[in-house]
Coordinates of C-alpha atoms and ligand atoms in Angstrom, one line a residue:
S1 CA 150.0 -61.5 41.9
V2 CA 146.9 -63.7 44.2
K3 CA 148.1 -65.3 47.2
A4 CA 147.9 -68.6 48.3
I5 CA 149.3 -69.6 51.9
V6 CA 150.1 -74.0 53.0
I7 CA 149.3 -75.3 55.5
G8 CA 152.2 -77.8 56.1
S9 CA 155.6 -78.7 54.1
G10 CA 155.5 -82.4 53.7
V11 CA 156.1 -83.6 50.5
A12 CA 152.5 -83.0 48.9
G13 CA 153.0 -79.0 50.8
L14 CA 155.8 -78.7 48.7
A15 CA 154.5 -79.9 45.3
S16 CA 151.4 -77.6 46.3
A17 CA 153.6 -75.0 46.7
I18 CA 156.1 -75.6 43.9
R19 CA 152.5 -76.2 41.5
L20 CA 150.8 -73.2 42.8
S21 CA 154.0 -70.9 42.1
L22 CA 154.4 -71.9 38.9
S23 CA 150.6 -71.3 38.6
G24 CA 151.0 -67.5 39.4
F25 CA 150.1 -67.9 43.0
E26 CA 152.3 -65.8 45.5
V27 CA 152.6 -68.6 48.2
T28 CA 153.6 -69.1 51.8
V29 CA 153.9 -72.0 53.2
L30 CA 153.6 -72.4 57.3
E31 CA 155.1 -75.5 59.0
K32 CA 154.8 -75.9 62.6
N33 CA 158.2 -77.6 63.0
G34 CA 161.6 -76.2 62.6
Y35 CA 162.3 -78.3 59.6
P36 CA 160.7 -79.5 55.8
G37 CA 159.1 -83.2 54.5
G38 CA 156.6 -83.9 57.4
K39 CA 157.2 -88.0 57.0
L40 CA 159.7 -87.3 54.9
S41 CA 162.3 -86.8 57.2
S42 CA 165.8 -87.5 58.4
F43 CA 168.3 -87.6 61.6
S44 CA 171.6 -88.6 62.2
S45 CA 173.1 -90.3 65.6
A46 CA 176.5 -91.6 66.3
G47 CA 177.5 -91.3 62.7
Y48 CA 174.7 -93.0 61.0
H49 CA 172.2 -91.2 58.8
F50 CA 168.6 -92.3 59.0
D51 CA 165.5 -92.0 57.1
A52 CA 163.1 -91.0 59.5
G53 CA 159.8 -92.1 57.7
P54 CA 159.3 -93.7 54.4
S55 CA 161.8 -96.1 52.2
L56 CA 160.5 -97.2 49.3
F57 CA 161.0 -95.1 45.5
T58 CA 159.0 -96.1 43.3
Q59 CA 157.6 -93.8 40.0
P60 CA 160.4 -90.7 40.6
E61 CA 158.5 -89.7 37.3
N62 CA 156.7 -87.6 39.8
I63 CA 159.1 -85.5 41.0
K64 CA 160.7 -85.3 37.0
E65 CA 156.9 -84.2 36.1
L66 CA 157.9 -80.6 38.8
F67 CA 161.2 -80.0 37.4
D68 CA 160.2 -79.8 34.1
L69 CA 157.0 -78.0 34.8
A70 CA 159.8 -75.2 36.5
G71 CA 162.2 -76.2 33.2
E72 CA 164.5 -76.3 35.4
P73 CA 167.0 -79.7 35.3
M74 CA 165.8 -82.2 38.0
E75 CA 169.8 -83.4 37.7
A76 CA 171.1 -80.6 39.7
Y77 CA 169.0 -81.2 42.1
F78 CA 168.0 -85.0 42.4
Q79 CA 169.7 -88.1 41.5
Y80 CA 168.2 -91.0 41.3
S81 CA 169.1 -94.9 40.5
A82 CA 167.0 -98.1 39.5
M83 CA 166.9 -101.0 42.1
Q84 CA 167.9 -104.4 40.4
N85 CA 165.6 -106.1 43.2
A86 CA 162.7 -105.1 44.6
C87 CA 163.0 -106.9 48.0
K88 CA 164.4 -109.6 49.9
Y89 CA 162.3 -112.4 51.3
F90 CA 163.0 -114.1 54.5
Y91 CA 160.5 -117.1 55.7
E92 CA 159.6 -118.5 59.0
D93 CA 160.7 -122.1 57.0
G94 CA 164.1 -121.3 55.9
T95 CA 163.8 -120.3 53.0
V96 CA 165.0 -117.0 51.3
L97 CA 163.7 -115.3 48.1
T98 CA 165.5 -112.5 46.2
A99 CA 162.9 -111.1 44.5
A100 CA 164.3 -108.4 41.6
A101 CA 161.7 -105.7 40.0
D102 CA 161.4 -107.2 36.8
A103 CA 157.7 -109.5 36.4
K104 CA 159.8 -112.2 34.0
K105 CA 162.5 -112.7 36.8
L106 CA 160.4 -112.6 39.7
A107 CA 158.4 -115.2 37.8
I108 CA 161.3 -117.7 36.7
T109 CA 162.4 -117.1 40.7
L110 CA 158.9 -118.3 42.2
H111 CA 158.6 -120.9 39.7
E112 CA 162.1 -122.2 41.1
A113 CA 161.4 -121.3 44.6
F114 CA 157.8 -122.2 44.9
G115 CA 157.1 -124.3 41.7
E116 CA 154.0 -121.3 40.6
Q117 CA 153.2 -121.8 36.6
I118 CA 155.4 -118.7 35.0
S119 CA 152.6 -117.8 32.8
N120 CA 150.3 -117.4 36.5
V121 CA 152.7 -114.9 37.6
E122 CA 153.3 -112.8 34.4
T123 CA 149.5 -113.2 33.7
Y124 CA 149.1 -112.0 37.5
L125 CA 151.3 -108.6 36.7
Q126 CA 149.9 -107.9 32.6
Q127 CA 146.7 -107.6 34.7
S128 CA 148.4 -105.6 37.1
K129 CA 149.8 -103.0 34.6
T130 CA 145.7 -103.5 32.8
L131 CA 144.3 -101.6 35.8
Y132 CA 147.0 -99.5 36.9
E133 CA 147.1 -97.8 33.6
N134 CA 142.6 -98.1 33.4
V135 CA 141.7 -97.3 37.0
G136 CA 144.4 -96.4 38.8
T137 CA 145.3 -93.6 36.4
I138 CA 141.5 -91.5 36.8
F139 CA 142.0 -92.5 40.4
L140 CA 145.6 -90.9 40.5
N141 CA 144.8 -88.4 38.1
Y142 CA 141.2 -86.6 38.5
S143 CA 139.1 -86.1 41.7
L144 CA 136.2 -88.3 42.1
H145 CA 134.3 -85.5 43.0
R146 CA 133.8 -83.5 40.0
K147 CA 131.4 -84.3 37.7
D148 CA 133.4 -83.5 34.8
T149 CA 135.9 -86.3 36.1
L150 CA 133.2 -88.6 33.7
T151 CA 133.9 -86.7 30.4
K152 CA 137.2 -85.8 30.8
A153 CA 138.5 -89.3 31.9
P154 CA 138.9 -92.0 30.1
V155 CA 136.0 -94.3 31.7
L156 CA 135.4 -97.0 29.6
A157 CA 138.3 -98.4 29.2
A158 CA 138.4 -98.2 33.3
L159 CA 135.2 -100.4 33.4
T160 CA 136.1 -102.9 30.9
S161 CA 139.3 -103.7 32.7
V162 CA 137.3 -104.2 36.0
K163 CA 136.5 -107.5 36.8
S164 CA 134.2 -108.1 39.6
K165 CA 136.7 -110.4 41.9
H166 CA 138.6 -106.8 42.1
L167 CA 136.0 -105.2 43.3
F168 CA 134.2 -107.8 45.5
S169 CA 137.0 -110.0 46.3
T170 CA 139.4 -110.0 48.7
L171 CA 143.2 -108.9 48.2
H172 CA 143.8 -112.3 50.0
K173 CA 141.3 -113.9 47.9
V174 CA 142.5 -113.1 44.2
N175 CA 146.2 -113.9 44.5
K176 CA 144.9 -117.5 46.4
T177 CA 143.0 -118.0 43.5
A178 CA 145.9 -116.8 40.9
F179 CA 149.2 -118.9 43.2
K180 CA 149.3 -121.9 44.5
D181 CA 152.2 -121.8 47.1
E182 CA 151.0 -119.8 49.9
R183 CA 153.7 -118.4 50.0
T184 CA 153.9 -116.6 47.0
V185 CA 150.4 -115.3 48.1
Q186 CA 151.5 -114.1 51.1
L187 CA 154.1 -111.7 49.1
F188 CA 151.6 -110.2 47.2
N189 CA 149.0 -110.2 50.4
R190 CA 151.6 -108.1 51.4
Y191 CA 151.4 -105.0 49.0
A192 CA 147.9 -103.8 50.5
T193 CA 150.3 -102.6 53.6
Y194 CA 151.7 -100.2 51.0
N195 CA 148.6 -98.3 51.9
G196 CA 148.4 -99.4 56.1
S197 CA 145.4 -101.7 54.4
N198 CA 144.7 -104.7 55.1
P199 CA 144.6 -107.3 52.7
Y200 CA 142.0 -110.0 54.0
Q201 CA 139.9 -106.7 53.7
A202 CA 141.1 -104.5 51.2
P203 CA 139.4 -105.2 47.8
G204 CA 141.5 -107.2 45.0
M205 CA 141.5 -103.9 43.2
L206 CA 144.8 -103.2 45.4
S207 CA 146.2 -106.1 42.9
L208 CA 147.9 -103.4 40.8
I209 CA 150.1 -102.2 43.1
P210 CA 153.0 -104.7 42.6
H211 CA 152.6 -103.1 38.8
L212 CA 154.8 -100.0 39.8
E213 CA 157.4 -102.5 41.5
Y214 CA 157.6 -105.3 38.9
N215 CA 157.1 -103.7 35.8
Q216 CA 157.9 -99.9 36.2
G217 CA 161.0 -100.5 38.9
V218 CA 162.2 -99.2 42.4
F219 CA 164.2 -96.5 42.7
Y220 CA 167.5 -95.4 45.2
P221 CA 167.1 -91.4 45.5
K222 CA 171.0 -90.9 46.2
G223 CA 172.0 -88.9 49.6
G224 CA 168.4 -91.3 51.1
M225 CA 164.9 -90.2 51.1
I226 CA 165.5 -87.3 52.6
S227 CA 166.7 -85.8 49.2
I228 CA 163.2 -86.4 47.8
T229 CA 162.2 -83.4 50.6
N230 CA 165.5 -81.8 49.8
A231 CA 165.1 -81.1 46.4
L232 CA 161.2 -80.0 46.4
Y233 CA 162.2 -77.4 49.1
K234 CA 165.0 -75.7 46.9
L235 CA 163.0 -75.7 43.9
A236 CA 159.9 -74.1 46.0
K237 CA 162.9 -71.5 47.8
K238 CA 163.6 -71.3 43.5
L239 CA 160.6 -70.0 42.8
H240 CA 160.1 -67.5 45.6
V241 CA 157.8 -69.2 47.4
T242 CA 158.0 -68.3 51.2
F243 CA 158.6 -70.3 54.2
V244 CA 158.3 -69.9 57.7
F245 CA 159.4 -72.5 60.1
D246 CA 158.2 -73.0 63.6
A247 CA 155.0 -71.4 62.4
P248 CA 151.6 -74.3 64.0
V249 CA 148.4 -72.8 62.4
K250 CA 146.1 -72.6 64.9
K251 CA 142.4 -71.3 62.9
I252 CA 141.5 -70.7 59.4
T253 CA 139.7 -67.4 59.2
L254 CA 136.0 -67.6 56.6
H255 CA 134.2 -64.9 55.8
N256 CA 130.5 -65.8 54.2
N257 CA 131.8 -69.6 53.4
R258 CA 135.2 -68.0 51.9
A259 CA 138.4 -69.6 53.7
T260 CA 140.3 -65.2 54.0
G261 CA 143.5 -66.6 55.6
V262 CA 144.9 -68.0 58.7
E263 CA 146.5 -67.1 62.0
T264 CA 149.2 -68.9 64.1
D265 CA 149.7 -67.7 67.0
R266 CA 152.5 -65.0 66.0
E267 CA 150.4 -63.7 63.1
T268 CA 147.1 -63.6 60.4
Y269 CA 147.7 -64.2 56.9
Q270 CA 145.4 -63.1 54.7
A271 CA 144.9 -64.8 51.4
P272 CA 142.3 -66.0 49.1
L273 CA 143.5 -69.6 48.5
V274 CA 143.6 -71.9 51.8
V275 CA 145.3 -75.3 50.9
S276 CA 145.3 -77.7 53.8
N277 CA 148.4 -80.5 53.7
M278 CA 148.0 -81.3 57.4
D279 CA 145.4 -84.3 58.4
V280 CA 142.0 -83.5 56.9
Y281 CA 140.7 -84.6 60.9
G282 CA 142.6 -82.0 62.1
T283 CA 141.5 -79.1 60.0
Y284 CA 138.5 -79.7 60.7
K285 CA 138.7 -80.4 63.7
Y286 CA 140.8 -77.4 65.0
L287 CA 141.7 -75.9 62.1
L288 CA 137.7 -74.7 61.1
Q289 CA 136.3 -76.2 64.6
Q290 CA 133.7 -77.9 63.0
E291 CA 133.1 -81.1 65.5
Q292 CA 130.8 -82.7 63.4
K293 CA 132.9 -82.6 60.3
A294 CA 135.8 -84.4 62.3
A295 CA 133.7 -87.1 63.6
Q296 CA 132.4 -87.4 59.5
I297 CA 135.7 -88.6 58.6
L298 CA 136.7 -90.6 61.7
K299 CA 133.5 -93.2 59.9
Q300 CA 136.6 -93.8 58.1
E301 CA 138.6 -96.6 59.4
R302 CA 142.4 -95.0 59.7
S303 CA 145.1 -96.5 58.3
S304 CA 147.8 -98.9 60.2
S305 CA 150.9 -97.1 62.1
A306 CA 154.0 -98.3 62.5
L307 CA 156.9 -99.0 65.1
V308 CA 160.7 -98.2 63.5
F309 CA 163.6 -98.8 65.1
Y310 CA 166.6 -97.0 64.2
W311 CA 169.7 -99.0 64.6
G312 CA 172.7 -98.2 64.1
I313 CA 174.5 -101.9 63.3
K314 CA 178.7 -102.1 64.1
T315 CA 179.3 -104.7 61.5
S316 CA 177.4 -105.7 58.6
F317 CA 175.9 -108.5 57.0
P318 CA 176.6 -109.7 53.1
Q319 CA 173.2 -111.3 53.4
L320 CA 170.9 -108.3 53.7
E321 CA 170.2 -105.8 50.9
L322 CA 168.5 -102.2 50.5
H323 CA 165.1 -103.1 51.2
N324 CA 164.4 -107.2 53.3
I325 CA 160.8 -108.4 54.5
F326 CA 161.1 -111.4 57.4
F327 CA 157.5 -112.8 57.0
S328 CA 155.6 -113.8 60.0
K329 CA 154.5 -117.8 60.0
N330 CA 150.8 -116.9 60.6
Y331 CA 149.5 -113.1 57.8
K332 CA 146.3 -113.6 58.9
E333 CA 146.7 -113.6 62.8
E334 CA 149.4 -110.4 62.3
F335 CA 146.4 -108.7 60.1
D336 CA 143.8 -109.3 63.3
H337 CA 145.8 -107.8 65.9
L338 CA 146.8 -104.8 63.5
F339 CA 142.8 -104.2 62.5
I340 CA 141.1 -106.1 65.2
H341 CA 142.3 -106.0 68.6
K342 CA 144.7 -103.3 68.0
R343 CA 147.2 -105.2 69.7
V344 CA 150.7 -106.3 69.5
Y345 CA 150.9 -109.6 67.6
E346 CA 154.1 -111.4 68.6
D347 CA 155.6 -112.7 65.9
P348 CA 155.4 -109.1 63.5
T349 CA 156.6 -109.1 59.6
V350 CA 159.8 -107.2 59.9
Y351 CA 161.0 -105.0 57.3
I352 CA 164.8 -104.0 57.2
N353 CA 165.7 -100.8 54.9
I354 CA 169.9 -100.4 54.4
T355 CA 170.6 -97.4 52.6
S356 CA 174.2 -98.4 53.4
K357 CA 174.4 -100.8 50.9
C358 CA 173.4 -98.4 48.3
E359 CA 175.8 -95.7 49.8
P360 CA 178.2 -97.8 52.2
G361 CA 181.0 -95.2 54.5
I362 CA 178.3 -92.7 53.4
Q363 CA 174.9 -93.2 54.9
A364 CA 176.7 -95.3 58.2
P365 CA 180.1 -95.5 59.0
V366 CA 182.6 -97.7 56.8
N367 CA 181.6 -101.3 57.5
K368 CA 178.7 -100.7 59.5
E369 CA 175.0 -100.0 59.0
N370 CA 171.9 -98.2 59.6
W371 CA 168.8 -100.5 60.0
F372 CA 165.6 -99.1 59.9
V373 CA 163.3 -101.8 61.4
M374 CA 159.8 -101.3 61.1
V375 CA 156.6 -103.7 62.5
N376 CA 153.4 -102.5 61.4
A377 CA 151.6 -101.2 64.6
P378 CA 147.6 -101.1 65.2
A379 CA 146.6 -96.9 65.2
N380 CA 147.3 -95.2 68.2
V381 CA 143.7 -95.8 70.8
G382 CA 145.2 -95.2 73.8
Q383 CA 147.7 -98.3 74.0
D384 CA 150.8 -98.8 77.0
W385 CA 153.3 -97.3 74.0
G386 CA 155.8 -97.6 76.6
K387 CA 154.8 -101.5 76.9
Y388 CA 154.4 -102.6 73.4
R389 CA 158.1 -100.7 72.6
A390 CA 159.0 -103.3 74.8
L391 CA 157.5 -106.2 73.6
Y392 CA 158.6 -105.9 70.0
R393 CA 161.4 -104.9 70.2
A394 CA 162.4 -108.5 71.4
A395 CA 159.7 -110.1 69.5
I396 CA 161.9 -108.2 66.6
I397 CA 165.4 -109.6 67.7
Q398 CA 164.0 -113.1 68.5
K399 CA 163.0 -113.4 64.7
L400 CA 166.3 -111.4 63.4
N401 CA 168.6 -113.9 65.5
R402 CA 166.8 -117.4 64.4
L403 CA 166.5 -115.9 60.9
L404 CA 169.8 -114.7 60.7
H405 CA 171.3 -117.0 62.7
T406 CA 173.1 -114.1 65.0
N407 CA 172.8 -112.5 68.0
V408 CA 171.7 -108.9 67.2
E409 CA 171.7 -107.1 70.2
P410 CA 175.3 -106.9 71.4
L411 CA 175.3 -105.5 67.4
I412 CA 173.3 -102.1 67.9
E413 CA 175.2 -99.4 68.6
A414 CA 172.6 -96.8 68.5
E415 CA 169.3 -96.6 69.1
E416 CA 166.5 -94.0 68.7
I417 CA 162.5 -95.6 68.5
L418 CA 159.4 -94.2 66.1
D419 CA 155.6 -95.1 67.9
P420 CA 152.6 -94.0 66.8
V421 CA 152.1 -91.4 69.5
L422 CA 155.2 -89.7 67.8
I423 CA 154.1 -90.0 64.6
E424 CA 151.1 -88.1 65.4
E425 CA 153.2 -85.7 67.6
K426 CA 155.4 -84.5 64.9
T427 CA 153.2 -84.2 61.8
A428 CA 149.9 -84.0 63.6
S429 CA 148.7 -87.5 62.0
Y430 CA 145.7 -88.5 64.0
M431 CA 145.9 -91.6 65.9
G432 CA 149.7 -91.7 63.9
S433 CA 147.6 -93.2 60.9
L434 CA 151.0 -93.9 58.0
Y435 CA 148.2 -93.1 55.2
G436 CA 145.3 -91.0 56.2
T437 CA 142.7 -94.0 56.0
S438 CA 143.0 -97.6 55.4
S439 CA 141.1 -98.8 52.1
N440 CA 139.9 -101.9 54.0
S441 CA 136.5 -101.2 52.2
R442 CA 135.4 -101.5 48.5
M443 CA 134.2 -98.1 48.9
A444 CA 137.4 -96.8 50.5
A445 CA 138.1 -94.6 47.3
F446 CA 134.9 -93.1 47.5
L447 CA 135.1 -92.3 50.5
R448 CA 138.0 -90.3 51.3
H449 CA 137.9 -86.9 51.3
P450 CA 138.1 -84.6 47.9
N451 CA 141.1 -82.0 47.4
F452 CA 138.8 -79.3 48.3
S453 CA 136.2 -78.7 50.5
K454 CA 132.2 -78.9 49.4
K455 CA 131.2 -76.2 51.3
I456 CA 133.5 -73.8 52.0
K457 CA 134.7 -71.8 48.9
G458 CA 139.0 -71.5 48.4
L459 CA 140.2 -74.6 50.5
Y460 CA 141.7 -77.0 49.2
F461 CA 143.2 -80.3 50.5
A462 CA 146.4 -82.0 49.2
G463 CA 148.2 -84.7 51.0
G464 CA 148.6 -88.3 52.4
S465 CA 144.7 -88.2 54.6
V466 CA 142.5 -86.8 51.3
H467 CA 142.5 -88.4 47.8
P468 CA 143.3 -90.4 45.9
G469 CA 146.2 -91.5 49.4
G470 CA 149.0 -92.2 51.2
G471 CA 152.4 -92.8 50.2
I472 CA 154.7 -90.3 48.3
P473 CA 153.3 -91.1 44.9
L474 CA 149.9 -90.7 45.7
C475 CA 150.4 -87.5 47.8
L476 CA 152.5 -85.8 44.8
K477 CA 149.8 -86.7 43.0
S478 CA 146.7 -85.1 45.3
A479 CA 149.2 -81.9 44.4
K480 CA 148.5 -82.0 41.1
I481 CA 144.7 -82.5 41.4
M482 CA 144.3 -79.7 43.6
C483 CA 146.0 -77.4 41.3
D484 CA 144.4 -78.9 38.4
M485 CA 141.5 -77.8 40.1
V486 CA 143.0 -74.6 41.8
Q487 CA 143.4 -73.4 38.3
Q488 CA 139.9 -74.9 36.9
D489 CA 137.8 -72.8 39.4
Y490 CA 139.4 -69.8 39.5
R491 CA 139.9 -69.9 35.6
F492 CA 135.4 -69.4 36.0
A493 CA 135.6 -67.5 39.0
Ligands
FAD501 P1 153.4 -84.8 56.4 O1 154.3 -85.6 56.1 O2 152.2 -85.9 57.1 O3 153.2 -83.9 57.1 C1 152.0 -83.3 56.9 C2 152.9 -81.6 57.4 O4 152.5 -80.9 57.6 C3 154.2 -81.9 58.5 O5 155.5 -81.6 58.4 C4 153.6 -81.4 60.0 O6 154.5 -81.0 61.0 C5 152.8 -79.6 59.1 N1 151.8 -79.5 60.2 C6 150.3 -80.2 60.4 N2 149.9 -79.7 61.2 C7 149.9 -78.4 60.9 C8 149.9 -77.1 61.3 N3 148.6 -76.9 62.1 N4 150.4 -75.6 61.0 C9 151.5 -75.9 60.4 N5 152.0 -77.5 60.0 C10 151.4 -78.4 60.3 N6 155.0 -93.4 51.6 C11 156.0 -94.1 50.8 O7 155.7 -94.1 49.1 N7 157.3 -94.9 50.8 C12 157.2 -96.1 52.2 O8 158.2 -96.7 52.2 C13 156.6 -95.3 53.3 N8 157.2 -95.7 54.7 C14 156.6 -94.9 55.8 C15 157.1 -95.2 57.1 C16 156.3 -94.7 58.0 C17 157.7 -94.7 59.1 C18 155.9 -93.7 58.2 C19 155.8 -92.5 59.2 C20 155.1 -93.4 56.5 C21 155.7 -93.8 55.3 N9 155.0 -94.1 54.3 C22 156.1 -93.7 53.1 C23 154.3 -92.9 54.0 C24 154.5 -91.1 53.8 O9 155.9 -91.5 54.7 C25 153.3 -90.3 53.2 O10 152.4 -90.4 53.1 C26 153.7 -88.8 53.3 O11 154.9 -88.3 53.3 C27 153.2 -87.9 53.8 O12 153.0 -86.5 53.5 P2 152.0 -85.5 53.3 O13 152.4 -84.3 52.1 O14 150.7 -86.0 53.3 O15 152.2 -84.8 54.6

C-alpha cells in the first residue's frame, strides 16, 4: 500500500490518519509532543482533572461517522450525553439566565427575561437552521477551491437562502435588528467567538452557529473532552496507524514540486502523500521555507487567543452549571480591545467550564470543583503576558466576586495558567490563535487556505488553520474534505 505521513496529532490529524488508513494508505503520524491531541489534551493537578483546551462539544455525529466508516462500535470507545442546558448567563445588571439547549424553551426564556417576542426568537433560530443546512453544509463538506464543487454541491439552495444581510451586514447588526433587548443581542453576538471572531466585524452569516446549540444540541463526553482524543487515538491504533511521538518534523522534502516525505532531527520518512495538521503558516515558513507564501497567509487576520486559569476550587457552587458566562458590561469595547488595540480589557467576559458538574467526585475531589476559567485574549503580538496574566486574574476575581456574591480567591487551592505564548509553544499555532484565521472579513471563508497545495503535488492540509476553519467540528470536517480529495486525486493520478 501507498505510504502517507500526517504531521501532527491534533483532532484533525487523528481524523486524517483514520480516514487515510481506511482508504488503504499505510499511515504514520509524527507528533512533536509526547502525547496526542494537540489543543485537545488534558492534565491533572492536586486531584483535579482539567481538559486543557476545548470544552464545548457539539455535533457528535462527526465522531460517530469515523467509527461507522471503520465498522467499529463507537460506544465501546466513546460515550456522551445530551445536556439540557446550553449555558448559564450572568449579566452585570444582576440578571441570571439559563439558556436551554432547545429553541422553543430558549424563546420562552428570552420572552420572560427580556420581553423578546417568542416568534422572533423562533424565526431567528429557524433561519439559522436554514442557513446552516443550505450554506453551512457546502462550506463544511466541500472544498471552496475546486471547480467541481460547483457541480457537486447544492449551490442553488445555498444561493436562494442567503440574504444580503448575511453577507453585507455584521453579525451585530443582524442581531440588533432581530431583537429588542441588548442582552439578547449580546447573547447571540457571542457566537462570533466560537471561531475567534469579532461580532462587530464578522458577517451576519455567522448567525448560523446558534443552530448547533439550540436545534442540534450540546453534549458532554463521558470522561471529559479528552475522551475524544483518547477514542480517536485508540481507533487509529486499531487501524494500524503508526504514531511516533516527540518527533517534530523539520522539513517536508520535495522533488519536482512533488512531496516525497518529511525529515525529523532523527529520521527521514519517504511517502508520496504528506498531510500537514500543523498550522499552515508554520508549514510554509519552517517546513517548506517558503517565506513569501507564509507572509501571504498573514494577510488574513488571526483569530483571537485566550488566557485560561485552571482552578481547583475547594467548595461547590450550586448556582453554576457545566458552561457559564459572565458577560462584560460593554461588549463592543471588549472586542475593540481584543482585535483593534490588542490589549487587556478591564471587564472581560469570563467563561467557566466545570466538568465536575457532570461527573462529581471524578473530575474533581468530592464536594470540590474543577474550574476552567477562560477569557478571550488578543493574539500574541509580543504583549507582556506576565503582566497581562496578573491583570486578567485580578479582573476575573473581581468580576466573579461581584456576580457570585462571594470571595473566590481563598477557595482556589490549585492553579495552572495557559496564555497565548504557551498555546503557540505547545501546538505551534502562530500567535497562539485558537482557530487559525478569524472570520472578521466577508471573504474570510474564501481566503482561508485550501486543504491541498496548489503548487506542490501530494501535499494536503487538515486542521483549524485551513478550510473550513477552527473548532472541533470544523477540524473533523477538514479531515473529511482532505481525504475525499486525496481519494479523487489518487484515483485519477
Ligand atoms: P492542534 O490541536 O492545533 O494540533 C496540532 C498538532 O500538530 C499538535 O499536537 C502539535 O504538537 C503538532 N505539530 C505542530 N507542528 C508540528 C511539527 N512540525 N511536527 C510534528 N508535530 C507538529 N474548539 C471547540 O470546538 N470547542 C471549544 O470549546 C474550544 N475551546 C478552545 C479553548 C482553548 C483554550 C483552545 C486552545 C482551543 C479551543 N478550541 C475549541 C479550538 C480547538 O481546540 C481547535 O480548533 C482544535 O483542537 C484544533 O485541532 P487541530 O487538528 O487543528 O490541531
